[in-house]
Amino acid sequence: PLPFGTPWREVWVYGCALALLAASVGLCFARTAIPSVLTIGAYQAAAAAISTPQILARPLNIDAWYPFCEALTPLTGAWILFILLRARSRGPGSQIAGEPTLRIARMLFGLTCVFYGVSHFAYAGHTAGMVPGWLPYRLAIAYATGACHAAAGLAIIVGILPRLAATLEAIMMSAFGALVWVPSFFMHPRPSWATRPQQLWSELVVTLVLAVGAWIVAISLAERSWAFASRARVE
């Protein structure tokens, strides 16, 4: 979000919204896919940059890191999607679309997953309150999902079963949107953590964007094995 007091703030907000809508449509067509993903990546990079001052002001505050990480996750997804599209189009190679930058993007994504895991532990009570009421042991689920976020992130960073880790992370993020945000539109009375419908839509979209970023990471690891490689026997 743009800081209050930014000149022409509403113009920037609506302009960015229109650019994102156009880029989203552009992703559906081969000729405009690469410019569109670059537009989305530029937006997320700007959002991450705007979020850095509050991190510098409160580096040990988890809340200060949330906007940055929620921008960095889709930024890495856009970055990786750009690399995949460039490879498919067989365009000229560049340093930003090479294998080293692909690994860096995956590692940054893994770091954001670790952050999400840490936040589950830091706000375990709030997280447990968002777990559907029909599930037992809600606090345990909050801790378990936090551990899963962190474990998936670490696995992606160090390269231990990264394809499996990224896929499970994507499934978990998708399930969060389906089990938490979607039902919240129909709950009466509305839970204490549920905000106004307009904000609920924003939360749902953010969750879906994070999940899509995770799915892109998983797709980029399609050539990796689901399990540990078996060692050849020494005759």
mmCIF file of N, CA and C in Angstrom, residues 79-80 83 95-108:
data_model
loop_
_atom_site.group_PDB
_atom_site.id
_atom_site.type_symbol
_atom_site.label_atom_id
_atom_site.label_comp_id
_atom_site.label_asym_id
_atom_site.label_seq_id
_atom_site.Cartn_x
_atom_site.Cartn_y
_atom_site.Cartn_z
ATOM 1 N N TRP A 79 8.983 -13.924 -11.242
ATOM 2 C CA TRP A 79 10.366 -14.058 -11.706
ATOM 3 C C TRP A 79 10.571 -15.430 -12.347
ATOM 4 N N ILE A 80 10.136 -16.478 -11.653
ATOM 5 C CA ILE A 80 10.302 -17.841 -12.163
ATOM 6 C C ILE A 80 9.456 -18.061 -13.412
ATOM 7 N N ILE A 83 11.210 -16.710 -16.355
ATOM 8 C CA ILE A 83 12.287 -17.601 -16.793
ATOM 9 C C ILE A 83 11.724 -18.772 -17.593
ATOM 10 N N GLN A 95 21.264 -12.932 -18.100
ATOM 11 C CA GLN A 95 21.613 -13.287 -16.733
ATOM 12 C C GLN A 95 20.392 -13.377 -15.837
ATOM 13 N N ILE A 96 19.375 -12.549 -16.097
ATOM 14 C CA ILE A 96 18.205 -12.539 -15.225
ATOM 15 C C ILE A 96 17.320 -13.762 -15.464
ATOM 16 N N ALA A 97 17.529 -14.460 -16.576
ATOM 17 C CA ALA A 97 16.697 -15.621 -16.896
ATOM 18 C C ALA A 97 17.508 -16.908 -16.896
ATOM 19 N N GLY A 98 18.608 -16.929 -16.177
ATOM 20 C CA GLY A 98 19.458 -18.105 -16.148
ATOM 21 C C GLY A 98 19.182 -19.000 -14.959
ATOM 22 N N GLU A 99 19.860 -20.132 -14.940
ATOM 23 C CA GLU A 99 19.691 -21.103 -13.859
ATOM 24 C C GLU A 99 20.095 -20.540 -12.496
ATOM 25 N N PRO A 100 21.189 -19.760 -12.390
ATOM 26 C CA PRO A 100 21.535 -19.196 -11.075
ATOM 27 C C PRO A 100 20.441 -18.303 -10.497
ATOM 28 N N THR A 101 19.839 -17.467 -11.336
ATOM 29 C CA THR A 101 18.774 -16.599 -10.824
ATOM 30 C C THR A 101 17.525 -17.400 -10.489
ATOM 31 N N LEU A 102 17.307 -18.506 -11.199
ATOM 32 C CA LEU A 102 16.185 -19.383 -10.877
ATOM 33 C C LEU A 102 16.358 -19.964 -9.480
ATOM 34 N N ARG A 103 17.575 -20.379 -9.157
ATOM 35 C CA ARG A 103 17.845 -20.912 -7.811
ATOM 36 C C ARG A 103 17.671 -19.833 -6.749
ATOM 37 N N ILE A 104 18.113 -18.615 -7.049
ATOM 38 C CA ILE A 104 17.956 -17.515 -6.092
ATOM 39 C C ILE A 104 16.480 -17.246 -5.831
ATOM 40 N N ALA A 105 15.677 -17.241 -6.892
ATOM 41 C CA ALA A 105 14.243 -16.992 -6.736
ATOM 42 C C ALA A 105 13.600 -18.060 -5.863
ATOM 43 N N ARG A 106 13.979 -19.313 -6.079
ATOM 44 C CA ARG A 106 13.423 -20.390 -5.256
ATOM 45 C C ARG A 106 13.834 -20.237 -3.798
ATOM 46 N N MET A 107 15.077 -19.847 -3.567
ATOM 47 C CA MET A 107 15.541 -19.670 -2.191
ATOM 48 C C MET A 107 14.799 -18.528 -1.506
ATOM 49 N N LEU A 108 14.572 -17.439 -2.226
ATOM 50 C CA LEU A 108 13.814 -16.325 -1.646
ATOM 51 C C LEU A 108 12.391 -16.757 -1.325
#
